[in-house]
PDB file of C-alpha atoms in Angstrom:
ATOM      1  CA  UNK A1006      39.265   2.267  39.295  1.00 52.00           C
ATOM      2  CA  UNK A1007      38.562   2.664  35.588  1.00 53.00           C
ATOM      3  CA  UNK A1008      34.838   3.412  34.992  1.00 58.00           C
ATOM      4  CA  UNK A1009      33.212   0.528  32.979  1.00 60.00           C
ATOM      5  CA  UNK A1010      32.495   2.732  29.980  1.00 67.00           C
ATOM      6  CA  UNK A1011      35.956   4.298  29.804  1.00 89.00           C
ATOM      7  CA  UNK A1012      37.983   3.868  26.595  1.00 94.00           C
ATOM      8  CA  UNK A1013      41.669   3.316  25.935  1.00 96.00           C
ATOM      9  CA  UNK A1014      43.713   4.057  22.845  1.00 97.00           C
ATOM     10  CA  UNK A1015      45.465   1.152  21.353  1.00 97.00           C
ATOM     11  CA  UNK A1016      47.430   1.012  18.040  1.00 98.00           C
ATOM     12  CA  UNK A1017      46.210  -1.800  15.824  1.00 97.00           C
ATOM     13  CA  UNK A1018      48.284  -2.429  12.684  1.00 96.00           C
ATOM     14  CA  UNK A1019      49.686   1.106  12.903  1.00 95.00           C
ATOM     15  CA  UNK A1020      46.259   2.839  13.312  1.00 96.00           C
ATOM     16  CA  UNK A1021      45.155   4.316  16.709  1.00 97.00           C
ATOM     17  CA  UNK A1022      41.798   2.886  17.823  1.00 96.00           C
ATOM     18  CA  UNK A1023      39.515   3.733  20.740  1.00 96.00           C
ATOM     19  CA  UNK A1024      38.540   0.453  22.509  1.00 96.00           C
ATOM     20  CA  UNK A1025      36.542  -0.272  25.648  1.00 95.00           C
ATOM     21  CA  UNK A1026      38.745  -0.431  28.728  1.00 95.00           C
ATOM     22  CA  UNK A1027      39.185  -4.013  29.836  1.00 96.00           C
ATOM     23  CA  UNK A1028      38.962  -5.477  26.348  1.00 97.00           C
ATOM     24  CA  UNK A1029      40.909  -8.691  25.915  1.00 98.00           C
ATOM     25  CA  UNK A1030      42.991  -9.857  22.931  1.00 98.00           C
ATOM     26  CA  UNK A1031      40.344 -12.458  22.283  1.00 97.00           C
ATOM     27  CA  UNK A1032      37.564  -9.944  22.274  1.00 97.00           C
ATOM     28  CA  UNK A1033      39.559  -7.654  19.951  1.00 97.00           C
ATOM     29  CA  UNK A1034      39.933 -10.511  17.454  1.00 96.00           C
ATOM     30  CA  UNK A1035      36.227 -11.225  17.633  1.00 96.00           C
ATOM     31  CA  UNK A1036      35.374  -7.539  17.067  1.00 95.00           C
ATOM     32  CA  UNK A1037      37.645  -7.566  14.038  1.00 94.00           C
ATOM     33  CA  UNK A1038      36.001 -10.820  12.774  1.00 93.00           C
ATOM     34  CA  UNK A1039      39.383 -12.509  12.970  1.00 92.00           C
ATOM     35  CA  UNK A1040      38.668 -15.160  15.610  1.00 89.00           C
ATOM     36  CA  UNK A1041      39.775 -18.612  14.463  1.00 86.00           C
ATOM     37  CA  UNK A1042      41.820 -17.332  11.510  1.00 90.00           C
ATOM     38  CA  UNK A1043      45.306 -18.435  10.727  1.00 92.00           C
ATOM     39  CA  UNK A1044      47.121 -15.504  12.410  1.00 95.00           C
ATOM     40  CA  UNK A1045      49.101 -14.487  15.513  1.00 97.00           C
ATOM     41  CA  UNK A1046      48.748 -11.375  17.648  1.00 98.00           C
ATOM     42  CA  UNK A1047      51.799  -9.377  18.488  1.00 98.00           C
ATOM     43  CA  UNK A1048      51.690  -7.007  21.453  1.00 98.00           C
ATOM     44  CA  UNK A1049      54.545  -4.596  22.028  1.00 98.00           C
ATOM     45  CA  UNK A1050      57.007  -6.808  20.084  1.00 97.00           C
ATOM     46  CA  UNK A1051      55.914 -10.163  21.537  1.00 98.00           C
ATOM     47  CA  UNK A1052      53.534 -12.800  20.277  1.00 98.00           C
ATOM     48  CA  UNK A1053      50.650 -13.299  22.736  1.00 98.00           C
ATOM     49  CA  UNK A1054      50.166 -17.090  23.260  1.00 97.00           C
ATOM     50  CA  UNK A1055      46.823 -18.201  21.998  1.00 95.00           C
ATOM     51  CA  UNK A1056      45.841 -19.893  25.252  1.00 95.00           C
ATOM     52  CA  UNK A1057      46.087 -16.493  26.987  1.00 96.00           C
ATOM     53  CA  UNK A1058      43.993 -14.541  24.446  1.00 97.00           C
ATOM     54  CA  UNK A1059      40.759 -14.815  26.517  1.00 96.00           C
ATOM     55  CA  UNK A1060      42.281 -13.118  29.570  1.00 96.00           C
ATOM     56  CA  UNK A1061      45.040 -10.929  28.073  1.00 97.00           C
ATOM     57  CA  UNK A1062      43.655  -7.458  28.828  1.00 98.00           C
ATOM     58  CA  UNK A1063      44.805  -4.606  26.596  1.00 98.00           C
ATOM     59  CA  UNK A1064      46.075  -1.436  28.255  1.00 97.00           C
ATOM     60  CA  UNK A1065      46.448   2.206  27.154  1.00 97.00           C
ATOM     61  CA  UNK A1066      49.212   2.599  24.570  1.00 97.00           C
ATOM     62  CA  UNK A1067      49.490  -1.066  23.635  1.00 98.00           C
ATOM     63  CA  UNK A1068      50.819  -1.577  20.062  1.00 98.00           C
ATOM     64  CA  UNK A1069      49.037  -4.536  18.467  1.00 98.00           C
ATOM     65  CA  UNK A1070      50.025  -6.093  15.131  1.00 97.00           C
ATOM     66  CA  UNK A1071      48.017  -8.858  13.537  1.00 97.00           C
ATOM     67  CA  UNK A1072      50.555 -11.212  11.912  1.00 97.00           C
ATOM     68  CA  UNK A1073      48.896 -13.260   9.166  1.00 94.00           C
ATOM     69  CA  UNK A1074      50.482 -16.658   8.432  1.00 95.00           C
ATOM     70  CA  UNK A1075      52.456 -16.825   5.212  1.00 94.00           C
ATOM     71  CA  UNK A1076      52.481 -20.302   3.761  1.00 92.00           C
ATOM     72  CA  UNK A1077      54.131 -20.025   0.323  1.00 92.00           C
ATOM     73  CA  UNK A1078      57.449 -21.537  -0.477  1.00 91.00           C
TER      74      UNK A1078
ATOM     75  CA  UNK B1150      89.427 -33.475   6.207  1.00 94.00           C
ATOM     76  CA  UNK B1151      91.766 -34.056   3.315  1.00 96.00           C
ATOM     77  CA  UNK B1152      93.833 -31.332   1.609  1.00 97.00           C
ATOM     78  CA  UNK B1153      91.156 -30.719  -1.023  1.00 97.00           C
ATOM     79  CA  UNK B1154      88.530 -30.176   1.691  1.00 97.00           C
ATOM     80  CA  UNK B1155      90.815 -27.957   3.746  1.00 98.00           C
ATOM     81  CA  UNK B1156      91.204 -25.823   0.649  1.00 98.00           C
ATOM     82  CA  UNK B1157      87.628 -25.895  -0.477  1.00 98.00           C
ATOM     83  CA  UNK B1158      86.216 -24.916   2.942  1.00 98.00           C
ATOM     84  CA  UNK B1159      89.121 -22.637   3.940  1.00 98.00           C
ATOM     85  CA  UNK B1160      86.948 -19.508   4.149  1.00 98.00           C
ATOM     86  CA  UNK B1161      84.710 -21.189   6.690  1.00 98.00           C
ATOM     87  CA  UNK B1162      87.642 -22.625   8.627  1.00 98.00           C
ATOM     88  CA  UNK B1163      89.107 -19.096   8.855  1.00 98.00           C
ATOM     89  CA  UNK B1164      85.990 -18.027  10.834  1.00 98.00           C
ATOM     90  CA  UNK B1165      86.600 -18.555  14.556  1.00 98.00           C
ATOM     91  CA  UNK B1166      82.973 -19.452  15.368  1.00 98.00           C
ATOM     92  CA  UNK B1167      83.141 -22.254  12.678  1.00 98.00           C
ATOM     93  CA  UNK B1168      86.791 -23.290  12.348  1.00 98.00           C
ATOM     94  CA  UNK B1169      87.884 -26.947  11.537  1.00 98.00           C
ATOM     95  CA  UNK B1170      85.597 -28.326  14.213  1.00 98.00           C
ATOM     96  CA  UNK B1171      82.472 -26.617  12.893  1.00 98.00           C
ATOM     97  CA  UNK B1172      83.303 -27.504   9.274  1.00 98.00           C
ATOM     98  CA  UNK B1173      83.804 -31.165  10.329  1.00 98.00           C
ATOM     99  CA  UNK B1174      80.351 -31.091  11.862  1.00 98.00           C
ATOM    100  CA  UNK B1175      78.914 -29.806   8.561  1.00 98.00           C
ATOM    101  CA  UNK B1176      80.646 -32.503   6.586  1.00 98.00           C
ATOM    102  CA  UNK B1177      79.208 -35.161   8.976  1.00 98.00           C
ATOM    103  CA  UNK B1178      75.655 -33.836   9.106  1.00 98.00           C
ATOM    104  CA  UNK B1179      72.430 -34.594   7.359  1.00 98.00           C
ATOM    105  CA  UNK B1180      69.787 -32.018   6.493  1.00 99.00           C
ATOM    106  CA  UNK B1181      66.219 -32.609   5.270  1.00 98.00           C
ATOM    107  CA  UNK B1182      64.767 -30.003   2.872  1.00 98.00           C
ATOM    108  CA  UNK B1183      61.050 -30.287   2.261  1.00 98.00           C
ATOM    109  CA  UNK B1184      60.211 -28.472  -1.007  1.00 98.00           C
ATOM    110  CA  UNK B1185      62.495 -27.804  -3.924  1.00 98.00           C
ATOM    111  CA  UNK B1186      60.875 -24.499  -4.930  1.00 97.00           C
ATOM    112  CA  UNK B1187      61.507 -20.888  -4.267  1.00 97.00           C
ATOM    113  CA  UNK B1188      62.904 -21.449  -0.735  1.00 98.00           C
ATOM    114  CA  UNK B1189      64.302 -24.939  -1.194  1.00 98.00           C
ATOM    115  CA  UNK B1190      66.493 -23.954  -4.166  1.00 98.00           C
ATOM    116  CA  UNK B1191      68.574 -21.281  -2.441  1.00 98.00           C
ATOM    117  CA  UNK B1192      68.704 -23.146   0.821  1.00 98.00           C
ATOM    118  CA  UNK B1193      69.996 -26.289  -0.860  1.00 98.00           C
ATOM    119  CA  UNK B1194      72.535 -24.343  -2.895  1.00 98.00           C
ATOM    120  CA  UNK B1195      74.199 -22.889   0.181  1.00 98.00           C
ATOM    121  CA  UNK B1196      74.045 -26.110   2.225  1.00 98.00           C
ATOM    122  CA  UNK B1197      75.640 -28.089  -0.590  1.00 98.00           C
ATOM    123  CA  UNK B1198      78.275 -25.361  -1.328  1.00 98.00           C
ATOM    124  CA  UNK B1199      79.118 -25.250   2.374  1.00 98.00           C
ATOM    125  CA  UNK B1200      79.736 -28.980   2.478  1.00 98.00           C
ATOM    126  CA  UNK B1201      76.834 -30.398   4.430  1.00 98.00           C
ATOM    127  CA  UNK B1202      77.426 -34.197   4.117  1.00 98.00           C
ATOM    128  CA  UNK B1203      73.944 -35.374   3.151  1.00 98.00           C
ATOM    129  CA  UNK B1204      71.052 -33.433   1.768  1.00 98.00           C
ATOM    130  CA  UNK B1205      67.641 -35.105   1.604  1.00 98.00           C
ATOM    131  CA  UNK B1206      65.446 -33.122  -0.774  1.00 98.00           C
ATOM    132  CA  UNK B1207      61.712 -33.914  -1.016  1.00 98.00           C
ATOM    133  CA  UNK B1208      59.210 -32.689  -3.584  1.00 98.00           C
ATOM    134  CA  UNK B1209      56.538 -34.395  -5.632  1.00 97.00           C
ATOM    135  CA  UNK B1210      56.334 -31.731  -8.310  1.00 96.00           C
ATOM    136  CA  UNK B1211      57.839 -31.238 -11.753  1.00 98.00           C
ATOM    137  CA  UNK B1212      59.612 -28.085 -13.002  1.00 98.00           C
ATOM    138  CA  UNK B1213      57.143 -25.711 -14.682  1.00 97.00           C
ATOM    139  CA  UNK B1214      58.023 -22.700 -16.821  1.00 97.00           C
ATOM    140  CA  UNK B1215      56.478 -20.357 -14.262  1.00 96.00           C
ATOM    141  CA  UNK B1216      58.994 -21.685 -11.611  1.00 97.00           C
ATOM    142  CA  UNK B1217      62.067 -20.423 -13.406  1.00 98.00           C
ATOM    143  CA  UNK B1218      61.476 -16.850 -12.412  1.00 97.00           C
ATOM    144  CA  UNK B1219      62.778 -17.702  -8.862  1.00 98.00           C
ATOM    145  CA  UNK B1220      63.568 -21.387  -8.393  1.00 98.00           C
ATOM    146  CA  UNK B1221      67.239 -20.905  -9.239  1.00 98.00           C
ATOM    147  CA  UNK B1222      68.409 -24.580  -9.245  1.00 97.00           C
ATOM    148  CA  UNK B1223      66.204 -25.433 -12.218  1.00 97.00           C
ATOM    149  CA  UNK B1224      67.131 -24.648 -15.849  1.00 97.00           C
ATOM    150  CA  UNK B1225      64.939 -24.107 -18.906  1.00 97.00           C
ATOM    151  CA  UNK B1226      65.795 -27.566 -20.253  1.00 97.00           C
ATOM    152  CA  UNK B1227      64.562 -29.059 -16.929  1.00 97.00           C
ATOM    153  CA  UNK B1228      60.953 -28.059 -17.525  1.00 98.00           C
ATOM    154  CA  UNK B1229      58.861 -31.224 -17.126  1.00 98.00           C
ATOM    155  CA  UNK B1230      61.516 -33.026 -15.076  1.00 98.00           C
ATOM    156  CA  UNK B1231      61.077 -33.938 -11.414  1.00 98.00           C
ATOM    157  CA  UNK B1232      62.184 -30.929  -9.358  1.00 98.00           C
ATOM    158  CA  UNK B1233      64.252 -33.179  -7.053  1.00 98.00           C
ATOM    159  CA  UNK B1234      66.155 -34.709 -10.012  1.00 98.00           C
ATOM    160  CA  UNK B1235      66.844 -31.272 -11.465  1.00 98.00           C
ATOM    161  CA  UNK B1236      67.987 -30.100  -8.024  1.00 98.00           C
ATOM    162  CA  UNK B1237      70.235 -33.132  -7.419  1.00 98.00           C
ATOM    163  CA  UNK B1238      71.988 -32.691 -10.771  1.00 98.00           C
ATOM    164  CA  UNK B1239      72.571 -28.918 -10.253  1.00 98.00           C
ATOM    165  CA  UNK B1240      73.831 -29.461  -6.651  1.00 98.00           C
ATOM    166  CA  UNK B1241      76.193 -32.245  -7.809  1.00 98.00           C
ATOM    167  CA  UNK B1242      77.779 -29.822 -10.333  1.00 97.00           C
ATOM    168  CA  UNK B1243      78.488 -27.373  -7.485  1.00 97.00           C
ATOM    169  CA  UNK B1244      79.744 -29.885  -4.912  1.00 98.00           C
ATOM    170  CA  UNK B1245      80.006 -33.616  -5.707  1.00 98.00           C
ATOM    171  CA  UNK B1246      81.161 -34.078  -2.117  1.00 97.00           C
ATOM    172  CA  UNK B1247      77.666 -33.589  -0.845  1.00 98.00           C
ATOM    173  CA  UNK B1248      75.455 -36.626  -1.194  1.00 98.00           C
ATOM    174  CA  UNK B1249      71.988 -35.602  -2.440  1.00 98.00           C
ATOM    175  CA  UNK B1250      69.092 -37.976  -1.800  1.00 98.00           C
ATOM    176  CA  UNK B1251      66.234 -36.966  -4.045  1.00 98.00           C
ATOM    177  CA  UNK B1252      62.722 -38.114  -2.982  1.00 98.00           C
ATOM    178  CA  UNK B1253      59.966 -37.461  -5.488  1.00 98.00           C
ATOM    179  CA  UNK B1254      57.011 -37.809  -3.138  1.00 96.00           C
ATOM    180  CA  UNK B1255      54.799 -35.947  -0.746  1.00 94.00           C
ATOM    181  CA  UNK B1256      56.232 -37.148   2.580  1.00 94.00           C
ATOM    182  CA  UNK B1257      53.639 -37.994   5.194  1.00 94.00           C
ATOM    183  CA  UNK B1258      52.953 -40.263   8.126  1.00 95.00           C
ATOM    184  CA  UNK B1259      55.699 -42.751   9.127  1.00 96.00           C
ATOM    185  CA  UNK B1260      57.871 -41.945   6.058  1.00 97.00           C
ATOM    186  CA  UNK B1261      57.945 -38.257   7.166  1.00 98.00           C
ATOM    187  CA  UNK B1262      58.655 -39.183  10.770  1.00 98.00           C
ATOM    188  CA  UNK B1263      61.541 -41.517   9.652  1.00 98.00           C
ATOM    189  CA  UNK B1264      63.185 -38.799   7.507  1.00 98.00           C
ATOM    190  CA  UNK B1265      62.802 -36.122  10.230  1.00 98.00           C
ATOM    191  CA  UNK B1266      64.240 -38.525  12.874  1.00 98.00           C
ATOM    192  CA  UNK B1267      67.245 -39.253  10.595  1.00 98.00           C
ATOM    193  CA  UNK B1268      67.966 -35.582  10.035  1.00 98.00           C
ATOM    194  CA  UNK B1269      70.092 -33.272  12.156  1.00 98.00           C
ATOM    195  CA  UNK B1270      68.066 -30.275  10.976  1.00 98.00           C
ATOM    196  CA  UNK B1271      64.871 -29.837   8.913  1.00 98.00           C
ATOM    197  CA  UNK B1272      64.197 -26.949   6.575  1.00 98.00           C
ATOM    198  CA  UNK B1273      60.517 -26.320   5.921  1.00 98.00           C
ATOM    199  CA  UNK B1274      60.475 -24.864   2.416  1.00 98.00           C
ATOM    200  CA  UNK B1275      56.981 -26.127   1.601  1.00 97.00           C
ATOM    201  CA  UNK B1276      54.087 -24.271   0.100  1.00 94.00           C
ATOM    202  CA  UNK B1277      51.058 -25.323   2.162  1.00 93.00           C
ATOM    203  CA  UNK B1278      49.869 -25.244   5.713  1.00 94.00           C
ATOM    204  CA  UNK B1279      48.956 -28.951   6.045  1.00 94.00           C
ATOM    205  CA  UNK B1280      52.569 -29.904   5.241  1.00 95.00           C
ATOM    206  CA  UNK B1281      53.897 -27.217   7.611  1.00 96.00           C
ATOM    207  CA  UNK B1282      51.892 -28.592  10.528  1.00 97.00           C
ATOM    208  CA  UNK B1283      52.832 -32.170   9.670  1.00 97.00           C
ATOM    209  CA  UNK B1284      56.548 -31.285   9.559  1.00 98.00           C
ATOM    210  CA  UNK B1285      56.204 -29.420  12.891  1.00 98.00           C
ATOM    211  CA  UNK B1286      54.514 -32.357  14.592  1.00 98.00           C
ATOM    212  CA  UNK B1287      57.288 -34.712  13.416  1.00 98.00           C
ATOM    213  CA  UNK B1288      60.015 -32.287  14.540  1.00 98.00           C
ATOM    214  CA  UNK B1289      58.482 -31.901  18.038  1.00 98.00           C
ATOM    215  CA  UNK B1290      57.985 -35.681  18.372  1.00 97.00           C
ATOM    216  CA  UNK B1291      61.624 -36.395  17.450  1.00 97.00           C
ATOM    217  CA  UNK B1292      63.114 -33.225  18.999  1.00 98.00           C
ATOM    218  CA  UNK B1293      64.647 -32.226  15.704  1.00 98.00           C
ATOM    219  CA  UNK B1294      65.424 -28.543  15.116  1.00 98.00           C
ATOM    220  CA  UNK B1295      63.156 -26.925  12.482  1.00 98.00           C
ATOM    221  CA  UNK B1296      64.021 -23.921  10.327  1.00 98.00           C
ATOM    222  CA  UNK B1297      60.758 -22.668   8.980  1.00 98.00           C
ATOM    223  CA  UNK B1298      60.597 -20.244   6.040  1.00 98.00           C
ATOM    224  CA  UNK B1299      57.671 -18.830   4.102  1.00 98.00           C
ATOM    225  CA  UNK B1300      57.262 -16.277   1.294  1.00 97.00           C
ATOM    226  CA  UNK B1301      54.404 -14.836  -0.804  1.00 96.00           C
ATOM    227  CA  UNK B1302      54.077 -11.560  -2.727  1.00 96.00           C
ATOM    228  CA  UNK B1303      56.614  -9.312  -0.932  1.00 97.00           C
ATOM    229  CA  UNK B1304      56.125 -10.853   2.548  1.00 97.00           C
ATOM    230  CA  UNK B1305      58.603 -13.228   4.198  1.00 98.00           C
ATOM    231  CA  UNK B1306      58.556 -15.046   7.564  1.00 98.00           C
ATOM    232  CA  UNK B1307      61.329 -17.131   9.041  1.00 98.00           C
ATOM    233  CA  UNK B1308      61.827 -18.724  12.454  1.00 98.00           C
ATOM    234  CA  UNK B1309      63.628 -21.550  14.199  1.00 98.00           C
ATOM    235  CA  UNK B1310      61.762 -24.002  16.386  1.00 98.00           C
ATOM    236  CA  UNK B1311      64.282 -25.960  18.424  1.00 98.00           C
ATOM    237  CA  UNK B1312      62.458 -28.521  20.418  1.00 96.00           C
ATOM    238  CA  UNK B1313      65.695 -29.792  21.953  1.00 96.00           C
ATOM    239  CA  UNK B1314      65.480 -26.762  24.202  1.00 94.00           C
ATOM    240  CA  UNK B1315      63.160 -26.764  27.208  1.00 91.00           C
ATOM    241  CA  UNK B1316      60.149 -24.408  26.780  1.00 92.00           C
ATOM    242  CA  UNK B1317      60.863 -23.912  23.082  1.00 96.00           C
ATOM    243  CA  UNK B1318      57.830 -22.861  21.079  1.00 97.00           C
ATOM    244  CA  UNK B1319      56.756 -24.789  17.997  1.00 98.00           C
ATOM    245  CA  UNK B1320      55.077 -23.716  14.724  1.00 98.00           C
ATOM    246  CA  UNK B1321      51.654 -24.582  16.152  1.00 97.00           C
ATOM    247  CA  UNK B1322      52.266 -22.196  19.052  1.00 97.00           C
ATOM    248  CA  UNK B1323      52.568 -19.477  16.395  1.00 97.00           C
ATOM    249  CA  UNK B1324      49.769 -20.330  13.919  1.00 95.00           C
ATOM    250  CA  UNK B1325      46.766 -22.531  14.633  1.00 87.00           C
ATOM    251  CA  UNK B1326      46.009 -25.461  12.459  1.00 88.00           C
ATOM    252  CA  UNK B1327      43.031 -25.504  10.155  1.00 75.00           C
ATOM    253  CA  UNK B1328      42.389 -21.756  10.534  1.00 61.00           C
ATOM    254  CA  UNK B1329      39.817 -20.290   8.155  1.00 53.00           C
ATOM    255  CA  UNK B1330      42.113 -18.316   5.933  1.00 53.00           C
ATOM    256  CA  UNK B1331      42.483 -19.795   2.443  1.00 54.00           C
ATOM    257  CA  UNK B1332      45.726 -21.173   1.144  1.00 59.00           C
ATOM    258  CA  UNK B1333      47.707 -18.391  -0.426  1.00 60.00           C
ATOM    259  CA  UNK B1334      49.623 -19.915  -3.313  1.00 67.00           C
ATOM    260  CA  UNK B1335      52.273 -18.273  -5.458  1.00 69.00           C
ATOM    261  CA  UNK B1336      50.240 -19.411  -8.532  1.00 72.00           C
ATOM    262  CA  UNK B1337      47.479 -16.910  -7.641  1.00 79.00           C
ATOM    263  CA  UNK B1338      49.115 -14.352  -5.437  1.00 87.00           C
ATOM    264  CA  UNK B1339      52.454 -13.837  -7.166  1.00 94.00           C
ATOM    265  CA  UNK B1340      55.874 -13.791  -5.472  1.00 96.00           C
ATOM    266  CA  UNK B1341      58.822 -11.378  -5.818  1.00 97.00           C
ATOM    267  CA  UNK B1342      61.733 -13.431  -7.206  1.00 97.00           C
ATOM    268  CA  UNK B1343      64.537 -12.445  -4.780  1.00 98.00           C
ATOM    269  CA  UNK B1344      62.230 -12.614  -1.733  1.00 98.00           C
ATOM    270  CA  UNK B1345      62.431 -16.384  -1.901  1.00 98.00           C
ATOM    271  CA  UNK B1346      66.214 -16.077  -2.158  1.00 98.00           C
ATOM    272  CA  UNK B1347      66.442 -13.810   0.874  1.00 98.00           C
ATOM    273  CA  UNK B1348      64.244 -16.000   3.071  1.00 98.00           C
ATOM    274  CA  UNK B1349      65.793 -19.239   1.752  1.00 98.00           C
ATOM    275  CA  UNK B1350      69.358 -18.046   2.423  1.00 98.00           C
ATOM    276  CA  UNK B1351      68.375 -16.967   5.961  1.00 98.00           C
ATOM    277  CA  UNK B1352      67.103 -20.542   6.423  1.00 98.00           C
ATOM    278  CA  UNK B1353      70.440 -21.858   5.117  1.00 98.00           C
ATOM    279  CA  UNK B1354      72.307 -19.612   7.559  1.00 98.00           C
ATOM    280  CA  UNK B1355      70.251 -20.808  10.471  1.00 98.00           C
ATOM    281  CA  UNK B1356      70.586 -24.438   9.479  1.00 98.00           C
ATOM    282  CA  UNK B1357      74.367 -24.106   9.141  1.00 98.00           C
ATOM    283  CA  UNK B1358      74.663 -22.513  12.541  1.00 98.00           C
ATOM    284  CA  UNK B1359      72.578 -25.284  14.123  1.00 98.00           C
ATOM    285  CA  UNK B1360      74.694 -27.942  12.410  1.00 98.00           C
ATOM    286  CA  UNK B1361      78.028 -26.288  13.258  1.00 98.00           C
ATOM    287  CA  UNK B1362      76.705 -25.639  16.799  1.00 98.00           C
ATOM    288  CA  UNK B1363      77.683 -21.960  16.698  1.00 98.00           C
ATOM    289  CA  UNK B1364      76.120 -18.514  17.115  1.00 98.00           C
ATOM    290  CA  UNK B1365      72.637 -17.565  18.307  1.00 97.00           C
ATOM    291  CA  UNK B1366      69.795 -18.887  16.148  1.00 97.00           C
ATOM    292  CA  UNK B1367      66.285 -17.407  15.622  1.00 97.00           C
ATOM    293  CA  UNK B1368      64.908 -19.813  18.201  1.00 97.00           C
ATOM    294  CA  UNK B1369      62.246 -17.980  20.206  1.00 96.00           C
ATOM    295  CA  UNK B1370      61.981 -15.255  17.562  1.00 97.00           C
ATOM    296  CA  UNK B1371      59.934 -14.678  14.427  1.00 98.00           C
ATOM    297  CA  UNK B1372      61.539 -12.588  11.708  1.00 98.00           C
ATOM    298  CA  UNK B1373      59.238 -10.745   9.356  1.00 98.00           C
ATOM    299  CA  UNK B1374      60.290  -9.154   6.101  1.00 98.00           C
ATOM    300  CA  UNK B1375      58.375  -6.588   4.053  1.00 98.00           C
ATOM    301  CA  UNK B1376      60.457  -6.663   0.882  1.00 98.00           C
ATOM    302  CA  UNK B1377      58.522  -3.875  -0.759  1.00 98.00           C
ATOM    303  CA  UNK B1378      59.638  -1.388   1.932  1.00 98.00           C
ATOM    304  CA  UNK B1379      62.656  -3.571   2.794  1.00 98.00           C
ATOM    305  CA  UNK B1380      61.856  -3.511   6.515  1.00 97.00           C
ATOM    306  CA  UNK B1381      62.766  -6.377   8.858  1.00 98.00           C
ATOM    307  CA  UNK B1382      61.040  -6.897  12.159  1.00 97.00           C
ATOM    308  CA  UNK B1383      62.013  -9.373  14.964  1.00 97.00           C
ATOM    309  CA  UNK B1384      59.235 -10.511  17.331  1.00 98.00           C
ATOM    310  CA  UNK B1385      59.627 -12.527  20.545  1.00 98.00           C
ATOM    311  CA  UNK B1386      57.845 -15.882  20.264  1.00 98.00           C
ATOM    312  CA  UNK B1387      57.129 -17.654  23.511  1.00 97.00           C
ATOM    313  CA  UNK B1388      55.630 -21.152  23.883  1.00 97.00           C
ATOM    314  CA  UNK B1389      51.862 -21.362  24.006  1.00 96.00           C
ATOM    315  CA  UNK B1390      51.150 -23.218  27.269  1.00 94.00           C
ATOM    316  CA  UNK B1391      47.947 -24.536  25.733  1.00 94.00           C
ATOM    317  CA  UNK B1392      49.589 -25.645  22.506  1.00 95.00           C
ATOM    318  CA  UNK B1393      48.064 -28.970  21.326  1.00 95.00           C
ATOM    319  CA  UNK B1394      51.386 -30.111  19.854  1.00 96.00           C
ATOM    320  CA  UNK B1395      54.079 -29.107  22.325  1.00 95.00           C
ATOM    321  CA  UNK B1396      52.222 -27.527  25.302  1.00 85.00           C
ATOM    322  CA  UNK B1397      51.414 -28.919  28.677  1.00 74.00           C
ATOM    323  CA  UNK B1398      48.155 -30.456  27.427  1.00 63.00           C
ATOM    324  CA  UNK B1399      49.847 -32.254  24.477  1.00 66.00           C
TER     325      UNK B1399
END
């Protein structure tokens, strides 16, 4: 069992970050003030579907990239 | 194919994955290109040169001096002309065998749905998110494969959304509609000239493979380019089960 106040290390956009164990993709976006923005979240080389953000729990060593939509043409 | 066509397209016909059969498919196919700017110009050049039978090019804009840095179908003497007319003339000079239908308008609603339904492949070369989502909805509704490209500054994104395939993701699975981020236009952000050529020609390659029914497309993947460091990344792109456009709840 992971104690409730334990932290995990996750790489976000190339930078290691200490996050609360059990944090979800959705909570991470909220903490970064990115909720509702035009972007996608990539975890370990795969886009995390938006419907699963609220219950996709991050684990130690995850590599997260925030992919911002490009619209120009 | 007549003798002239056999000669003209011989370097495609020599390729086993294309051959006479694939080239015949290109000659008999119809592609819709939305946007005759940085991405639409190189895409259209390669589709016309490769012999795609009919190209429908849509854009409501006129050629501006600031476009010439990257929009390689347009010439200095075309400044002020409709982009689609300038594009049609340039493409005709390269391959009169390709019929170019030039539509100077912002396609929406039923007119958009009609053009998408008539196309064998759609290339999204547009410059705004509202159009991108409208094209996506029309492609999902008509099960028309969509080759989506985007470029700004030194960043490029390209993907294929092929709603003919079961469980295929769509553009809306990737990026939500009406998100808060502001429109990022070339006019304010700048764009590296050959970036639009790189992304636009990847779009042309994917469209030609879809039309010739050959190879493995980018379906289910998003390709990202950082042209300043010249790094490509390929990301897996699954369908969002909650997608409002193509998901179970749609």
